[in-house]
XYZ file of C-alpha atoms in Angstrom:
680
model
C 13.157 24.515 -8.928
C 15.389 22.418 -10.631
C 15.641 19.884 -12.734
C 17.565 18.697 -15.083
C 20.785 18.688 -16.548
C 22.879 16.430 -14.525
C 26.466 15.704 -14.259
C 27.815 12.409 -13.383
C 27.755 12.938 -9.716
C 25.361 15.768 -9.873
C 21.763 14.682 -10.220
C 19.468 16.328 -12.622
C 18.340 19.392 -11.010
C 16.969 21.629 -13.507
C 13.484 22.457 -12.703
C 12.196 23.585 -15.899
C 11.117 20.981 -18.338
C 13.209 19.892 -21.233
C 13.137 22.122 -24.171
C 12.492 20.974 -27.632
C 15.587 19.282 -28.752
C 17.377 20.233 -25.579
C 16.152 18.104 -22.752
C 18.604 19.718 -20.526
C 19.345 22.909 -22.229
C 18.662 26.351 -20.950
C 16.446 28.661 -22.974
C 17.707 32.135 -23.635
C 15.768 33.292 -20.632
C 17.397 30.588 -18.645
C 16.594 27.493 -16.776
C 13.811 27.352 -14.331
C 14.174 25.069 -11.544
C 11.304 24.829 -9.546
C 9.099 26.199 -11.748
C 10.075 26.132 -14.856
C 12.240 25.854 -16.386
C 15.001 24.418 -14.054
C 15.173 25.046 -16.589
C 13.000 24.753 -18.999
C 14.685 23.077 -20.869
C 17.510 22.292 -19.306
C 15.775 20.312 -17.349
C 15.083 17.334 -17.612
C 18.331 16.095 -17.193
C 20.059 16.484 -20.244
C 17.734 14.060 -21.757
C 17.819 15.431 -25.136
C 20.453 18.009 -25.243
C 22.374 16.763 -28.194
C 24.005 19.714 -29.769
C 23.755 21.914 -26.686
C 26.861 23.965 -26.261
C 29.034 24.919 -23.352
C 32.136 27.026 -23.007
C 35.351 25.122 -22.482
C 35.729 25.408 -18.726
C 39.359 25.066 -17.667
C 40.051 21.786 -15.952
C 40.716 22.178 -12.234
C 44.352 21.804 -11.222
C 45.161 18.084 -11.009
C 44.835 16.856 -7.444
C 47.796 15.394 -5.640
C 47.655 11.673 -4.829
C 46.068 12.655 -1.536
C 44.817 16.089 -0.534
C 43.972 17.043 3.009
C 40.649 18.815 3.351
C 41.893 21.938 5.094
C 40.887 25.563 4.742
C 44.258 26.429 3.226
C 44.234 23.687 0.596
C 40.549 24.175 -0.221
C 40.815 27.935 -0.716
C 43.945 27.508 -2.832
C 42.153 24.983 -5.015
C 39.013 27.112 -5.379
C 41.022 30.250 -6.112
C 42.843 28.375 -8.850
C 39.646 27.035 -10.400
C 36.682 29.348 -10.087
C 37.890 32.779 -11.311
C 39.224 31.343 -14.574
C 36.008 29.391 -15.118
C 33.884 32.510 -14.578
C 36.008 34.391 -17.080
C 35.714 31.614 -19.642
C 31.977 31.124 -19.307
C 30.925 34.732 -18.834
C 29.042 33.865 -15.635
C 29.171 37.019 -13.492
C 29.634 35.624 -10.010
C 29.734 32.633 -7.701
C 29.535 31.898 -4.000
C 30.830 28.636 -2.548
C 30.706 27.370 1.013
C 32.044 24.157 2.554
C 31.468 22.591 5.953
C 33.436 19.738 7.494
C 33.511 18.074 10.895
C 30.953 20.462 12.361
C 32.672 23.653 11.231
C 32.516 26.085 8.329
C 35.706 25.309 6.433
C 35.397 28.019 3.804
C 32.968 30.556 2.361
C 34.220 32.262 -0.784
C 32.824 34.806 -3.196
C 34.044 35.277 -6.754
C 33.203 37.708 -9.526
C 30.348 40.168 -9.377
C 26.960 40.204 -7.692
C 26.189 43.114 -10.033
C 28.251 43.724 -13.148
C 27.304 47.379 -13.418
C 26.021 46.767 -16.943
C 22.755 48.513 -16.067
C 24.483 51.738 -15.082
C 25.477 51.172 -11.458
C 28.841 50.390 -9.953
C 30.106 46.803 -10.149
C 29.554 44.949 -6.882
C 31.671 41.953 -5.866
C 30.136 38.780 -4.458
C 30.277 38.635 -0.670
C 29.608 35.041 0.497
C 27.932 36.283 3.678
C 26.003 39.302 2.406
C 25.182 38.471 -1.222
C 21.905 36.581 -1.682
C 21.062 34.099 -4.438
C 17.824 32.465 -5.543
C 18.526 28.764 -5.041
C 15.772 27.303 -7.230
C 15.013 23.667 -6.582
C 17.441 23.435 -3.698
C 14.372 24.907 -1.968
C 12.828 21.440 -2.192
C 15.233 20.245 0.503
C 13.689 22.717 2.935
C 10.203 21.619 1.891
C 11.128 17.979 2.467
C 12.664 18.865 5.841
C 9.423 20.594 6.849
C 7.450 17.501 5.853
C 9.777 15.276 7.885
C 9.370 17.476 10.948
C 5.644 16.822 10.768
C 6.272 13.129 10.145
C 8.406 13.091 13.272
C 5.648 14.763 15.287
C 3.119 12.210 14.037
C 1.058 14.773 12.123
C 1.880 13.332 8.686
C 1.945 9.681 7.700
C 4.253 9.219 4.715
C 2.143 6.354 3.378
C -1.349 7.746 3.959
C -3.411 9.050 1.054
C -2.352 12.654 0.597
C -6.002 13.663 0.273
C -6.322 13.203 4.036
C -4.383 16.473 4.328
C -5.849 18.448 1.414
C -8.941 20.577 0.965
C -9.265 19.786 -2.737
C -9.018 16.654 -4.867
C -6.041 15.931 -7.081
C -7.322 13.974 -10.113
C -5.670 10.552 -10.242
C -5.702 7.821 -12.873
C -4.901 4.734 -10.801
C -6.421 2.866 -7.874
C -3.311 3.204 -5.684
C -3.233 5.983 -3.101
C -1.176 9.072 -3.849
C 1.061 9.517 -0.801
C 3.484 12.048 0.648
C 6.255 9.498 0.098
C 5.470 9.597 -3.611
C 5.671 13.387 -3.617
C 9.086 13.461 -1.917
C 10.527 10.765 -4.200
C 9.138 12.231 -7.450
C 7.119 9.085 -8.135
C 3.618 10.559 -7.873
C 3.204 9.922 -11.606
C 2.504 13.462 -12.815
C 3.315 14.530 -16.337
C 5.335 17.695 -16.868
C 3.570 21.038 -16.782
C 5.073 24.364 -17.881
C 2.282 26.937 -17.737
C 2.372 29.405 -14.869
C 5.641 28.155 -13.417
C 6.860 31.724 -13.242
C 4.875 34.923 -12.967
C 5.747 38.591 -13.579
C 7.343 40.539 -10.774
C 4.679 41.889 -8.463
C 2.297 38.951 -8.922
C 0.633 37.782 -5.710
C 1.057 34.034 -5.275
C -1.871 31.779 -4.365
C -0.427 28.318 -3.704
C -3.799 26.596 -3.404
C -5.064 28.045 -6.674
C -1.819 27.074 -8.412
C -2.277 23.475 -7.301
C -6.041 23.056 -7.514
C -6.759 24.791 -10.813
C -5.871 22.666 -13.832
C -3.395 20.204 -12.245
C -1.232 17.989 -14.471
C -2.495 14.562 -15.447
C -1.275 11.521 -13.544
C 0.221 9.351 -16.283
C 2.306 6.820 -14.310
C 1.269 4.414 -11.570
C 2.366 5.946 -8.234
C 5.649 4.645 -6.874
C 6.819 3.011 -10.097
C 8.310 5.642 -12.417
C 10.727 8.384 -11.280
C 9.508 11.572 -12.970
C 10.718 14.875 -11.546
C 7.778 17.107 -10.701
C 7.659 20.701 -9.505
C 3.931 20.234 -9.018
C 4.496 17.310 -6.669
C 7.007 19.270 -4.592
C 4.667 22.250 -4.360
C 1.855 19.894 -3.299
C 4.070 18.557 -0.492
C 4.539 22.131 0.683
C 0.801 22.668 0.683
C 0.410 19.557 2.844
C 2.747 21.247 5.340
C 0.619 24.396 5.181
C -2.614 22.498 5.762
C -1.303 20.296 8.573
C 0.517 23.124 10.379
C -2.327 25.593 9.937
C -0.045 28.447 8.839
C 1.207 29.590 5.419
C 4.055 27.464 4.130
C 6.534 30.356 4.080
C 5.704 31.167 7.699
C 6.128 27.555 8.803
C 9.581 27.269 7.231
C 10.649 30.626 8.647
C 9.599 29.715 12.199
C 10.651 26.051 12.226
C 13.754 25.924 10.027
C 15.255 29.299 9.180
C 14.971 31.066 12.539
C 16.056 28.082 14.680
C 19.159 27.702 12.525
C 19.927 31.407 12.575
C 19.410 31.703 8.808
C 18.478 35.372 9.014
C 19.560 36.014 5.423
C 17.108 33.483 3.967
C 13.416 33.538 3.102
C 10.811 31.936 0.827
C 8.933 35.256 0.664
C 8.159 36.828 -2.714
C 8.971 39.721 -2.835
C 11.771 39.659 -0.315
C 11.452 41.566 2.960
C 12.921 45.072 2.805
C 15.877 44.023 4.953
C 16.946 41.478 2.331
C 15.779 43.025 -0.918
C 18.867 45.154 -1.636
C 21.241 42.281 -0.913
C 19.968 40.049 -3.744
C 22.509 39.581 -6.512
C 21.482 40.662 -9.971
C 20.690 37.627 -12.113
C 21.750 37.305 -15.749
C 20.218 34.825 -18.172
C 23.215 35.101 -20.497
C 26.681 36.614 -20.592
C 25.584 39.592 -22.673
C 22.057 40.435 -21.519
C 20.927 42.861 -18.818
C 19.962 41.778 -15.336
C 16.557 40.140 -15.148
C 13.628 40.978 -12.869
C 12.794 39.252 -9.599
C 11.358 35.854 -10.519
C 8.042 34.925 -8.934
C 7.720 31.180 -8.417
C 4.024 30.294 -8.460
C 4.640 27.097 -6.476
C 6.957 28.484 -3.742
C 7.730 25.162 -1.991
C 9.300 23.969 -5.240
C 11.780 26.792 -5.635
C 11.308 30.285 -4.190
C 13.985 30.295 -1.458
C 16.538 33.108 -1.392
C 19.667 32.551 0.701
C 23.364 33.225 1.125
C 26.327 30.868 0.980
C 26.980 31.251 4.700
C 23.336 30.694 5.623
C 23.398 27.470 3.639
C 26.272 26.212 5.800
C 23.884 26.175 8.743
C 21.404 24.047 6.831
C 24.116 21.625 5.698
C 25.462 21.250 9.233
C 21.961 20.551 10.527
C 21.521 17.739 7.986
C 24.903 16.352 8.934
C 23.726 16.158 12.530
C 26.111 18.923 13.618
C 23.988 21.393 15.589
C 26.518 22.621 18.150
C 24.615 24.415 20.878
C 21.641 25.062 18.607
C 18.419 23.091 18.153
C 18.276 19.997 15.983
C 15.927 20.228 13.021
C 15.280 16.490 13.135
C 16.170 13.673 15.488
C 18.985 11.357 14.362
C 16.419 8.675 13.550
C 14.395 11.005 11.338
C 17.544 12.250 9.612
C 18.470 8.638 8.851
C 14.965 8.023 7.494
C 15.087 11.139 5.317
C 18.547 10.308 3.956
C 17.737 6.674 3.159
C 16.236 5.650 -0.213
C 12.533 6.423 -0.140
C 11.432 3.415 -2.224
C 12.774 -0.091 -2.714
C 12.619 -2.827 -5.315
C 9.045 -3.678 -4.354
C 8.011 -0.463 -6.115
C 10.875 0.300 -8.467
C 12.055 -3.162 -9.474
C 15.513 -3.107 -11.041
C 15.530 0.694 -10.983
C 16.336 0.358 -7.278
C 19.801 -0.945 -8.280
C 20.784 2.543 -9.442
C 20.595 6.064 -7.999
C 17.348 6.680 -6.127
C 15.575 9.510 -4.406
C 15.688 9.655 -0.665
C 12.873 11.585 0.991
C 14.005 14.793 -0.675
C 17.629 14.261 -1.741
C 19.095 12.801 -4.921
C 21.615 10.011 -4.529
C 24.703 11.412 -6.271
C 27.286 8.848 -5.173
C 30.786 9.213 -6.583
C 34.028 7.289 -6.216
C 32.188 4.589 -4.301
C 31.191 7.089 -1.615
C 27.698 8.111 -0.617
C 26.766 11.607 -1.748
C 23.363 13.252 -1.308
C 22.418 16.419 -3.119
C 20.017 18.591 -5.040
C 20.483 21.180 -7.733
C 18.392 24.188 -8.579
C 17.877 26.515 -11.518
C 15.799 29.532 -12.284
C 16.098 31.493 -15.487
C 18.734 33.667 -13.813
C 20.288 31.696 -10.928
C 21.853 28.235 -10.656
C 22.870 26.337 -7.537
C 23.713 22.934 -6.100
C 24.103 21.470 -2.617
C 25.866 18.209 -1.807
C 26.366 16.318 1.432
C 28.988 13.639 2.133
C 27.345 12.073 5.202
C 30.105 9.575 5.963
C 32.743 12.309 6.203
C 30.561 15.030 7.744
C 31.088 17.310 4.741
C 28.829 19.593 2.749
C 29.358 21.818 -0.309
C 27.112 24.584 -1.659
C 27.600 26.396 -4.975
C 25.546 29.337 -6.283
C 25.848 31.240 -9.569
C 24.031 34.370 -10.722
C 24.162 33.819 -14.464
C 23.884 31.309 -17.268
C 27.034 32.180 -19.182
C 27.772 32.129 -22.891
C 26.947 28.487 -23.588
C 23.660 26.767 -22.952
C 25.189 24.372 -20.422
C 27.840 26.614 -18.883
C 26.186 26.933 -15.484
C 25.762 23.172 -15.302
C 29.307 22.391 -16.380
C 30.793 24.868 -13.931
C 28.874 23.410 -10.983
C 29.851 19.946 -12.173
C 33.517 20.916 -12.353
C 33.458 22.296 -8.819
C 31.475 19.488 -7.183
C 33.093 16.570 -8.985
C 36.483 18.220 -8.676
C 35.972 18.617 -4.929
C 34.983 14.972 -4.488
C 37.821 13.680 -6.678
C 40.374 15.812 -4.815
C 39.378 15.112 -1.245
C 37.460 11.826 -1.472
C 39.010 10.028 -4.451
C 38.053 6.521 -3.399
C 39.888 3.346 -4.256
C 40.537 2.172 -7.833
C 37.710 -0.368 -7.650
C 35.272 1.940 -5.846
C 33.065 2.633 -8.836
C 31.369 -0.758 -8.852
C 31.532 -4.254 -10.243
C 33.638 -5.175 -13.204
C 31.997 -5.499 -16.634
C 31.573 -8.844 -18.227
C 28.067 -10.132 -17.576
C 26.551 -12.137 -20.369
C 23.259 -10.294 -20.651
C 21.858 -9.631 -24.106
C 21.823 -5.951 -25.077
C 19.534 -6.464 -28.061
C 16.246 -6.159 -26.099
C 17.336 -2.713 -24.901
C 17.697 -1.348 -28.419
C 15.120 1.247 -29.298
C 14.013 4.841 -28.937
C 13.163 6.414 -25.594
C 11.807 9.641 -24.149
C 12.241 11.118 -20.690
C 9.660 10.372 -18.030
C 9.688 14.087 -17.324
C 7.627 14.966 -20.346
C 4.154 15.892 -21.494
C 1.768 13.191 -22.685
C -1.824 14.371 -22.820
C -1.518 17.674 -24.689
C 0.025 19.251 -27.761
C 3.281 19.623 -25.802
C 3.987 15.948 -26.445
C 5.277 17.134 -29.830
C 8.500 18.102 -28.052
C 9.406 14.418 -28.068
C 9.659 14.505 -31.845
C 11.578 17.774 -31.895
C 14.768 16.487 -30.353
C 13.728 14.979 -27.030
C 14.406 11.346 -27.904
C 17.270 9.026 -26.995
C 18.306 6.061 -29.146
C 20.004 2.986 -27.685
C 21.973 0.726 -30.009
C 23.562 -2.616 -29.128
C 27.174 -2.932 -30.246
C 29.068 -6.038 -31.282
C 31.297 -5.953 -28.192
C 28.278 -6.236 -25.880
C 28.180 -2.562 -24.924
C 25.381 -0.146 -25.790
C 25.620 3.270 -27.418
C 23.184 5.814 -25.971
C 22.588 8.831 -28.215
C 22.513 11.299 -26.580
C 23.459 10.105 -23.103
C 20.681 11.222 -20.744
C 23.165 13.068 -18.532
C 26.052 13.770 -20.895
C 24.100 15.254 -23.793
C 26.342 13.422 -26.269
C 26.752 9.837 -27.522
C 27.830 7.722 -24.559
C 28.861 4.060 -24.328
C 27.718 1.896 -21.405
C 28.851 -1.585 -20.360
C 26.867 -4.066 -18.303
C 28.356 -4.566 -14.826
C 25.492 -6.565 -13.329
C 22.377 -8.037 -14.887
C 20.389 -5.060 -16.215
C 22.776 -2.538 -14.656
C 24.954 -0.582 -17.077
C 27.835 1.780 -16.280
C 29.286 4.514 -18.450
C 32.546 3.339 -19.997
C 35.287 5.404 -18.406
C 32.801 7.088 -16.078
C 30.466 6.503 -13.155
C 26.964 7.147 -14.457
C 24.578 4.220 -14.247
C 21.570 3.022 -16.212
C 19.248 0.441 -14.643
C 16.842 -1.457 -16.862
C 13.475 -2.755 -15.684
C 12.048 -5.449 -17.929
C 8.684 -7.124 -18.281
C 9.618 -10.381 -19.969
C 11.623 -9.332 -23.022
C 10.153 -5.810 -23.084
C 11.789 -2.763 -21.497
C 9.468 -0.950 -19.096
C 11.826 1.802 -17.963
C 15.502 2.734 -17.782
C 16.428 4.623 -14.636
C 19.086 7.293 -14.278
C 19.828 10.208 -11.934
C 17.376 9.308 -9.148
C 14.281 11.224 -10.312
C 14.372 10.490 -14.024
C 13.799 7.551 -16.326
C 13.798 6.797 -20.018
C 10.607 5.207 -21.312
C 10.266 3.318 -24.615
C 8.209 4.951 -27.328
C 6.211 3.243 -30.026
C 7.620 3.242 -33.578
C 4.860 5.671 -34.553
C 6.545 8.292 -32.366
C 10.060 7.751 -33.698
C 11.403 11.140 -34.707
C 13.368 9.444 -37.484
C 10.025 8.491 -39.035
C 7.773 11.340 -37.928
C 9.956 14.296 -38.879
C 10.604 13.225 -42.501
C 6.870 12.585 -42.921
C 6.129 16.013 -41.453
C 8.601 17.762 -43.752
C 7.455 15.903 -46.863
C 3.773 16.462 -46.065
C 4.416 20.152 -45.462
C 6.120 20.535 -48.839
C 3.284 18.699 -50.593
C 0.567 20.781 -48.956
C 2.477 23.994 -49.551
C 2.579 23.201 -53.255
C -1.103 22.216 -53.163
C -2.010 25.505 -51.481
C 0.029 27.599 -53.926
C -0.947 25.752 -57.108
C -4.431 27.321 -57.623
C -3.422 30.994 -57.193
C -0.147 30.533 -59.054
C -1.957 28.766 -61.894
C -4.520 31.552 -62.073
C -1.781 34.200 -62.278
C -0.011 32.323 -65.059
C -3.214 31.942 -67.050
C -4.018 35.607 -66.625
C -0.484 36.704 -67.566
C -0.403 34.648 -70.750
C -4.135 34.758 -71.538
C -4.442 31.013 -71.316
C -7.864 29.392 -71.184
C -9.047 28.033 -67.894
C -8.822 24.245 -67.841
C -11.934 22.195 -67.638
C -12.170 20.929 -64.081
C -14.364 18.507 -62.294
C -15.404 18.689 -58.644
C -14.713 22.422 -58.180
C -16.056 22.497 -54.623
C -13.929 19.555 -53.410
C -10.861 21.188 -54.994
C -11.570 24.453 -53.216
C -12.066 22.649 -49.909
C -8.848 20.708 -50.437
C -6.958 23.953 -50.953
C -8.598 25.482 -47.897
C -7.558 22.491 -45.839
C -3.960 22.783 -47.013
C -3.868 26.477 -46.093
C -5.366 25.713 -42.680
C -2.757 23.047 -41.943
C 0.113 25.302 -42.981
C -1.245 28.120 -40.839
C -1.552 25.718 -37.908
C 2.056 24.571 -38.289
C 3.317 28.127 -38.332
C 1.201 28.903 -35.294
C 2.451 25.867 -33.376
C 6.052 26.894 -34.060
C 5.441 30.369 -32.648
C 3.504 29.021 -29.669
C 6.189 26.499 -28.732
C 8.813 29.229 -28.928
C 6.861 31.401 -26.504
C 6.161 28.524 -24.133
C 9.794 27.467 -24.069
C 10.623 31.026 -23.069
C 8.065 30.702 -20.252
C 5.839 33.304 -21.842
C 2.041 32.900 -21.530
C 0.008 31.871 -24.571
C -3.670 32.637 -25.152
C -6.027 29.683 -24.732
C -8.105 31.144 -27.560
C -5.099 31.029 -29.894
C -4.381 27.431 -28.930
C -7.962 26.409 -29.604
C -7.809 28.145 -32.968
C -4.701 26.149 -33.872
C -6.395 22.888 -32.889
C -9.400 23.853 -35.022
C -7.141 24.618 -37.995
C -5.425 21.273 -37.511
C -8.801 19.544 -37.558
C -9.658 21.315 -40.839
C -6.621 19.585 -42.265
C -7.962 16.240 -41.098
C -11.399 16.921 -42.589
C -9.708 17.929 -45.835
C -8.943 14.238 -46.342
C -12.537 13.920 -47.591
C -12.406 16.505 -50.408
C -8.878 15.349 -51.306
C -10.209 11.807 -51.740
C -13.216 13.101 -53.698
C -10.961 15.033 -56.073
C -8.868 11.935 -56.752
C -11.974 9.786 -57.210
C -13.484 12.367 -59.603
C -10.309 12.521 -61.669
C -10.270 8.728 -61.950
C -13.957 8.594 -62.790
C -13.591 11.227 -65.522
C -10.335 9.732 -66.809
C -8.455 12.980 -66.281
C -5.140 11.331 -67.101
C -2.101 9.870 -65.281
C -0.763 13.301 -64.330
C -3.929 14.142 -62.433
C -3.996 10.692 -60.829
C -0.441 11.052 -59.528
C -0.993 14.636 -58.350
C -4.225 13.774 -56.571
C -2.642 10.756 -54.885
C 0.372 12.748 -53.688
C -1.804 15.515 -52.243
C -4.009 12.962 -50.502
C -0.923 11.324 -49.015
C 0.224 14.750 -47.837
C -2.981 15.112 -45.832
C -2.627 11.554 -44.529
C 0.946 12.243 -43.374
C -0.052 15.464 -41.646
C -3.004 13.763 -39.941
C -0.730 10.992 -38.680
C 1.701 13.502 -37.202
C -1.024 15.602 -35.585
C -2.781 12.569 -34.100
C 0.352 10.928 -32.701
C 1.803 14.084 -31.185
C -1.301 15.598 -29.649
C -1.991 18.459 -32.050
C -5.630 17.370 -32.278
C -6.158 17.156 -28.522
C -8.987 19.312 -27.142
C -6.868 19.768 -24.004
C -4.868 22.937 -24.643
C -3.272 23.156 -21.212
C 0.480 22.991 -21.006
């Protein structure tokens, strides 16, 4: 599972959805990659992680002008980089493996597979024996399985996926939903968080996970990159249906065993022979080891593997099989590694990083790089291939560290550092020079990630920190706050019409327009920024929410406080008109305040991947609707005061309270708090 905080050359791979205010941040329980939280909130690719913190990871030793990719130089570089970074971040352990020219160049273990914090003896990481959950890197195996069946003629990438299913996936558009869409994360599904992870010991039912309460299709297939664990799991179920065996069994018999990956399995729980070799996983630098994570959609992220086993998979995708069997023919490998969609579907978005049929394009220094990251709440990993040089790198970590982005930054330092050291490219390898005359003004506005929730109350996360603002600057550049991959304000310059590059960096934004209106801004292969209407601007909605809350809090407290004061000082009760409307207005204010408190608690639990009662959610929606209905008595009170000439003070008070209900109704309506759909 993966999806979403992404470094410049490292595509978003934090599977969990973006957390409120931290599109790519990791919750205290961690990031969930295939399922969840890739973490839940780290996920979506740093789309809204302004303010997210990370330890200061020491910069890798500066590379020489040219560095030969040899075992000696590589191990010296890793030994000088990784141990210090683990110490700084508080991440317990790491395993790193590198292949080159058909051979395993290095496999290194650092730190601890088990810290001993739970009472046992500390256990060092062994790159061959220690196992890691690889999260969304699992999706590469799922995509490989699909491509095997494409190669055999059993799956047509462009046929309606329902030809292979025994249930119907609800769709919202006339276009077919295809396997190609699933592998390129363009099936159009909104984000879904519920049931991404289950308690240890839970028995997984892949069909039930997919068929019961699927996410809504909110984008036209093939047009909007929107990372989806559901879509990846559905691709795995297609494999299961076409092959006629459980998905885990198919992968074991057709990928793992042929490659000799005898330390790898999608099984949950692990087989006895592997169980005791799994590293302990730590959500933070100070917490205890977490339990075994059950991924409810296994094809999206349940693989467990070792660093040395992953070398076999990388070599197979580089076409280096030695005396062993080839997973795919050279022609199918080329098809899988090529962009899965072109400009006919994506428009200008095709000018930037795209999905292949499973891999992210993570090009750096003008060189082609394919990869995929993965996160669970406890483990974090990334795999990259350099096809032109026959090189592959795999990194796995068993902890999140002290800062919310430490695991991401450490992987980024290793992967980008490796590429910059051994494949630095030429000075002009990062693309065209800036200087086009395009107008940045039409791009100005507020955006939210395509990996988000639209149809339910979870859309409120957009207002709680998940928005990105783009501002045109006088020098023709744009300021993106926060940058969708950097998590901080980032300046971009236009290098080609509607293609923008990070100033001083290599990240790209590609803008698709419809006339003078922005349709989407692509970044990091499986993610896009989509414009939001002014009604959803957090800069407008949050002040209205705060002001309305204060007004209704005062309105709710005024009657009991007034009664106490009158009783304490023996004051006469004032003559009042419309007693029933006033009582109903107060009741409505109390209901709204209770709903807000409830929503805050619910969102906290959901962001921690904890289940929430449907009954509680329905109660909160009902309370929110009471606040809407309270507009009627609030208006009646104001009308009665005016009719009975109660005085300017009453007029002003009644108007302010009415506006408080109006403001709260606006917020609830725009951000889904009135939706009868309480799925998430």
